[in-house]
């Protein structure tokens, strides 16, 4: 969700690939398989009664990726850039840990490329195989994998965490989503089909409303490649860093009205149908030339998980008074995780 791909040909090609129906279908099939054979069994194993806490085993690569993300973000918290630059030069402290974590992440990405090359990729539908058919630069392929891990893994996880916290606080919304799912899917169908996802208007509204209040990327920056003038007349010189803050924008009364702090999916509906807002009012997926390439895939993933979980379980935050507290990072990761109670629906 955060990908900013450089190079005109490769950027356009990647945008086309990520937006294609075949890629979204592949992602849908992959996600539904994970839901059927891993997510639902996991939630079932801790339900009635049960508390899903952050005590599951974590892979070395996941830990390294999380650490690299955290330490990179903490650079911005330093009183001066000189501090972390000196630590990087001397290879000590947090910069030494960051270097080691990045090395492990890069090694995994390179291993994935080598394994796919050994298996053959010309007839595969996954994104890595598609990129490998037209890109020969090993470092570029490695960076693409790392970008996908950051853009897809962390942001979707962050968005779903906030979504289920909001549902726990707003059972009315959860009930309305469940009513819509029963109406469209019937009461017996466990997993949704790709064709009917676009008919889930209230679910789409609830997911977008959740990300309005808790965007997976709370703020982001761009650098001006050339001198420019913003729509309000502000002059921006070449090389200037411009930061925008989706978290703050989603809670501004002059943008969203006096009920801006309320969780109201209905604000996205007109005559019962989901109507998206301008990306410049709702910059969760960025906008313009840098709009998120993986937006549609991310929404498909979130909808599939939400549907599967809501139809089978009630998810309730273990401490009803606990509001999400975010840890330093490139994405809105909840500090310490979000312990929840999982209960099967009879």
mmCIF file of N, CA and C in Angstrom, residues 1-3 5 18 59-66 68-69 101-113 127-128 131 141-158 217 297-298 301 330-331 333:
data_model
loop_
_atom_site.group_PDB
_atom_site.id
_atom_site.type_symbol
_atom_site.label_atom_id
_atom_site.label_comp_id
_atom_site.label_asym_id
_atom_site.label_seq_id
_atom_site.Cartn_x
_atom_site.Cartn_y
_atom_site.Cartn_z
ATOM 1 N N UNK A 1 0.807 -1.200 0.000
ATOM 2 C CA UNK A 1 0.000 0.000 0.000
ATOM 3 C C UNK A 1 0.850 1.264 0.000
ATOM 4 N N UNK A 2 2.112 1.109 0.187
ATOM 5 C CA UNK A 2 2.959 2.288 0.273
ATOM 6 C C UNK A 2 3.924 2.388 -0.901
ATOM 7 N N UNK A 3 3.739 1.561 -1.912
ATOM 8 C CA UNK A 3 4.756 1.446 -2.935
ATOM 9 C C UNK A 3 4.868 2.696 -3.790
ATOM 10 N N UNK A 5 6.970 3.268 -6.959
ATOM 11 C CA UNK A 5 7.869 2.606 -7.891
ATOM 12 C C UNK A 5 8.454 3.631 -8.860
ATOM 13 N N UNK A 18 -0.589 -5.108 -11.248
ATOM 14 C CA UNK A 18 -1.259 -5.127 -9.955
ATOM 15 C C UNK A 18 -2.748 -4.853 -10.074
ATOM 16 N N UNK A 59 8.622 -16.076 13.218
ATOM 17 C CA UNK A 59 9.774 -16.476 12.430
ATOM 18 C C UNK A 59 10.879 -15.436 12.541
ATOM 19 N N UNK A 60 12.098 -15.873 12.265
ATOM 20 C CA UNK A 60 13.235 -14.953 12.335
ATOM 21 C C UNK A 60 13.083 -13.818 11.323
ATOM 22 N N UNK A 61 12.582 -14.163 10.134
ATOM 23 C CA UNK A 61 12.445 -13.133 9.118
ATOM 24 C C UNK A 61 11.389 -12.107 9.518
ATOM 25 N N UNK A 62 10.285 -12.560 10.127
ATOM 26 C CA UNK A 62 9.252 -11.625 10.566
ATOM 27 C C UNK A 62 9.804 -10.696 11.640
ATOM 28 N N UNK A 63 10.576 -11.278 12.579
ATOM 29 C CA UNK A 63 11.167 -10.468 13.643
ATOM 30 C C UNK A 63 12.155 -9.460 13.065
ATOM 31 N N UNK A 64 12.963 -9.896 12.096
ATOM 32 C CA UNK A 64 13.941 -8.997 11.487
ATOM 33 C C UNK A 64 13.249 -7.874 10.724
ATOM 34 N N UNK A 65 12.186 -8.221 10.024
ATOM 35 C CA UNK A 65 11.457 -7.217 9.252
ATOM 36 C C UNK A 65 10.820 -6.186 10.179
ATOM 37 N N UNK A 66 10.207 -6.652 11.263
ATOM 38 C CA UNK A 66 9.589 -5.740 12.229
ATOM 39 C C UNK A 66 10.632 -4.831 12.869
ATOM 40 N N UNK A 68 13.599 -3.946 11.628
ATOM 41 C CA UNK A 68 14.102 -2.979 10.642
ATOM 42 C C UNK A 68 13.121 -1.836 10.446
ATOM 43 N N UNK A 69 11.826 -2.166 10.403
ATOM 44 C CA UNK A 69 10.797 -1.136 10.247
ATOM 45 C C UNK A 69 10.792 -0.194 11.443
ATOM 46 N N UNK A 101 19.474 -6.523 10.647
ATOM 47 C CA UNK A 101 18.101 -6.890 10.289
ATOM 48 C C UNK A 101 17.872 -6.763 8.785
ATOM 49 N N UNK A 102 18.373 -5.678 8.190
ATOM 50 C CA UNK A 102 18.221 -5.478 6.749
ATOM 51 C C UNK A 102 18.957 -6.577 5.982
ATOM 52 N N UNK A 103 20.120 -6.968 6.473
ATOM 53 C CA UNK A 103 20.892 -8.034 5.821
ATOM 54 C C UNK A 103 20.085 -9.328 5.795
ATOM 55 N N UNK A 104 19.419 -9.660 6.912
ATOM 56 C CA UNK A 104 18.624 -10.882 6.976
ATOM 57 C C UNK A 104 17.418 -10.805 6.040
ATOM 58 N N UNK A 105 16.761 -9.656 5.996
ATOM 59 C CA UNK A 105 15.612 -9.477 5.109
ATOM 60 C C UNK A 105 16.034 -9.613 3.648
ATOM 61 N N UNK A 106 17.147 -8.985 3.284
ATOM 62 C CA UNK A 106 17.626 -9.068 1.908
ATOM 63 C C UNK A 106 18.019 -10.493 1.528
ATOM 64 N N UNK A 107 18.617 -11.217 2.469
ATOM 65 C CA UNK A 107 18.998 -12.609 2.195
ATOM 66 C C UNK A 107 17.774 -13.468 1.932
ATOM 67 N N UNK A 108 16.700 -13.236 2.677
ATOM 68 C CA UNK A 108 15.471 -13.995 2.449
ATOM 69 C C UNK A 108 14.916 -13.681 1.059
ATOM 70 N N UNK A 109 14.894 -12.394 0.694
ATOM 71 C CA UNK A 109 14.364 -12.006 -0.610
ATOM 72 C C UNK A 109 15.174 -12.643 -1.732
ATOM 73 N N UNK A 110 16.487 -12.654 -1.584
ATOM 74 C CA UNK A 110 17.340 -13.265 -2.600
ATOM 75 C C UNK A 110 17.116 -14.767 -2.678
ATOM 76 N N UNK A 111 16.880 -15.402 -1.518
ATOM 77 C CA UNK A 111 16.590 -16.838 -1.501
ATOM 78 C C UNK A 111 15.289 -17.131 -2.233
ATOM 79 N N UNK A 112 14.286 -16.287 -2.032
ATOM 80 C CA UNK A 112 13.006 -16.468 -2.717
ATOM 81 C C UNK A 112 13.176 -16.389 -4.234
ATOM 82 N N UNK A 113 13.983 -15.440 -4.691
ATOM 83 C CA UNK A 113 14.214 -15.283 -6.125
ATOM 84 C C UNK A 113 14.914 -16.521 -6.688
ATOM 85 N N UNK A 127 2.987 -12.728 -8.325
ATOM 86 C CA UNK A 127 3.585 -11.458 -8.737
ATOM 87 C C UNK A 127 5.084 -11.562 -8.981
ATOM 88 N N UNK A 128 5.791 -12.294 -8.129
ATOM 89 C CA UNK A 128 7.231 -12.404 -8.307
ATOM 90 C C UNK A 128 7.555 -13.022 -9.663
ATOM 91 N N UNK A 131 7.058 -10.499 -12.436
ATOM 92 C CA UNK A 131 8.133 -9.513 -12.520
ATOM 93 C C UNK A 131 9.396 -10.131 -13.111
ATOM 94 N N UNK A 141 14.724 -6.741 -8.278
ATOM 95 C CA UNK A 141 13.761 -7.777 -7.885
ATOM 96 C C UNK A 141 13.717 -7.932 -6.370
ATOM 97 N N UNK A 142 14.892 -7.903 -5.750
ATOM 98 C CA UNK A 142 14.952 -8.014 -4.296
ATOM 99 C C UNK A 142 14.214 -6.863 -3.621
ATOM 100 N N UNK A 143 14.420 -5.658 -4.129
ATOM 101 C CA UNK A 143 13.754 -4.494 -3.550
ATOM 102 C C UNK A 143 12.239 -4.556 -3.746
ATOM 103 N N UNK A 144 11.793 -5.151 -4.875
ATOM 104 C CA UNK A 144 10.361 -5.316 -5.103
ATOM 105 C C UNK A 144 9.753 -6.215 -4.035
ATOM 106 N N UNK A 145 10.445 -7.324 -3.711
ATOM 107 C CA UNK A 145 9.945 -8.246 -2.692
ATOM 108 C C UNK A 145 9.832 -7.541 -1.346
ATOM 109 N N UNK A 146 10.879 -6.806 -0.977
ATOM 110 C CA UNK A 146 10.858 -6.084 0.297
ATOM 111 C C UNK A 146 9.724 -5.055 0.312
ATOM 112 N N UNK A 147 9.508 -4.374 -0.835
ATOM 113 C CA UNK A 147 8.425 -3.396 -0.925
ATOM 114 C C UNK A 147 7.073 -4.063 -0.720
ATOM 115 N N UNK A 148 6.888 -5.246 -1.327
ATOM 116 C CA UNK A 148 5.622 -5.951 -1.171
ATOM 117 C C UNK A 148 5.406 -6.401 0.272
ATOM 118 N N UNK A 149 6.485 -6.840 0.928
ATOM 119 C CA UNK A 149 6.359 -7.246 2.329
ATOM 120 C C UNK A 149 5.906 -6.071 3.183
ATOM 121 N N UNK A 150 6.545 -4.919 2.968
ATOM 122 C CA UNK A 150 6.190 -3.728 3.733
ATOM 123 C C UNK A 150 4.803 -3.243 3.365
ATOM 124 N N UNK A 151 4.526 -3.184 2.055
ATOM 125 C CA UNK A 151 3.274 -2.598 1.584
ATOM 126 C C UNK A 151 2.078 -3.490 1.866
ATOM 127 N N UNK A 152 2.251 -4.803 1.779
ATOM 128 C CA UNK A 152 1.122 -5.710 1.928
ATOM 129 C C UNK A 152 0.971 -6.312 3.299
ATOM 130 N N UNK A 153 2.061 -6.794 3.868
ATOM 131 C CA UNK A 153 1.993 -7.511 5.144
ATOM 132 C C UNK A 153 1.600 -6.599 6.303
ATOM 133 N N UNK A 154 2.361 -5.546 6.506
ATOM 134 C CA UNK A 154 2.173 -4.711 7.692
ATOM 135 C C UNK A 154 0.939 -3.832 7.613
ATOM 136 N N UNK A 155 0.679 -3.247 6.436
ATOM 137 C CA UNK A 155 -0.437 -2.318 6.344
ATOM 138 C C UNK A 155 -1.782 -3.023 6.467
ATOM 139 N N UNK A 156 -1.934 -4.178 5.816
ATOM 140 C CA UNK A 156 -3.191 -4.925 5.917
ATOM 141 C C UNK A 156 -3.410 -5.407 7.344
ATOM 142 N N UNK A 157 -2.349 -5.888 7.984
ATOM 143 C CA UNK A 157 -2.460 -6.344 9.370
ATOM 144 C C UNK A 157 -2.874 -5.198 10.292
ATOM 145 N N UNK A 158 -2.265 -4.031 10.095
ATOM 146 C CA UNK A 158 -2.599 -2.866 10.915
ATOM 147 C C UNK A 158 -4.050 -2.447 10.700
ATOM 148 N N UNK A 217 -1.009 3.763 7.460
ATOM 149 C CA UNK A 217 0.160 4.650 7.441
ATOM 150 C C UNK A 217 -0.325 6.010 7.918
ATOM 151 N N UNK A 297 -5.897 -5.030 -4.321
ATOM 152 C CA UNK A 297 -5.533 -6.294 -3.692
ATOM 153 C C UNK A 297 -5.677 -6.218 -2.183
ATOM 154 N N UNK A 298 -5.280 -5.091 -1.601
ATOM 155 C CA UNK A 298 -5.390 -4.917 -0.156
ATOM 156 C C UNK A 298 -6.851 -4.964 0.284
ATOM 157 N N UNK A 301 -8.109 -8.543 0.205
ATOM 158 C CA UNK A 301 -7.623 -9.293 1.362
ATOM 159 C C UNK A 301 -8.420 -8.949 2.616
ATOM 160 N N UNK A 330 6.912 2.263 10.582
ATOM 161 C CA UNK A 330 6.470 2.818 9.310
ATOM 162 C C UNK A 330 4.980 2.629 9.108
ATOM 163 N N UNK A 331 4.391 1.664 9.830
ATOM 164 C CA UNK A 331 2.953 1.441 9.782
ATOM 165 C C UNK A 331 2.391 1.526 11.189
ATOM 166 N N UNK A 333 1.360 0.014 13.878
ATOM 167 C CA UNK A 333 1.373 -1.231 14.635
ATOM 168 C C UNK A 333 0.966 -0.953 16.070
#
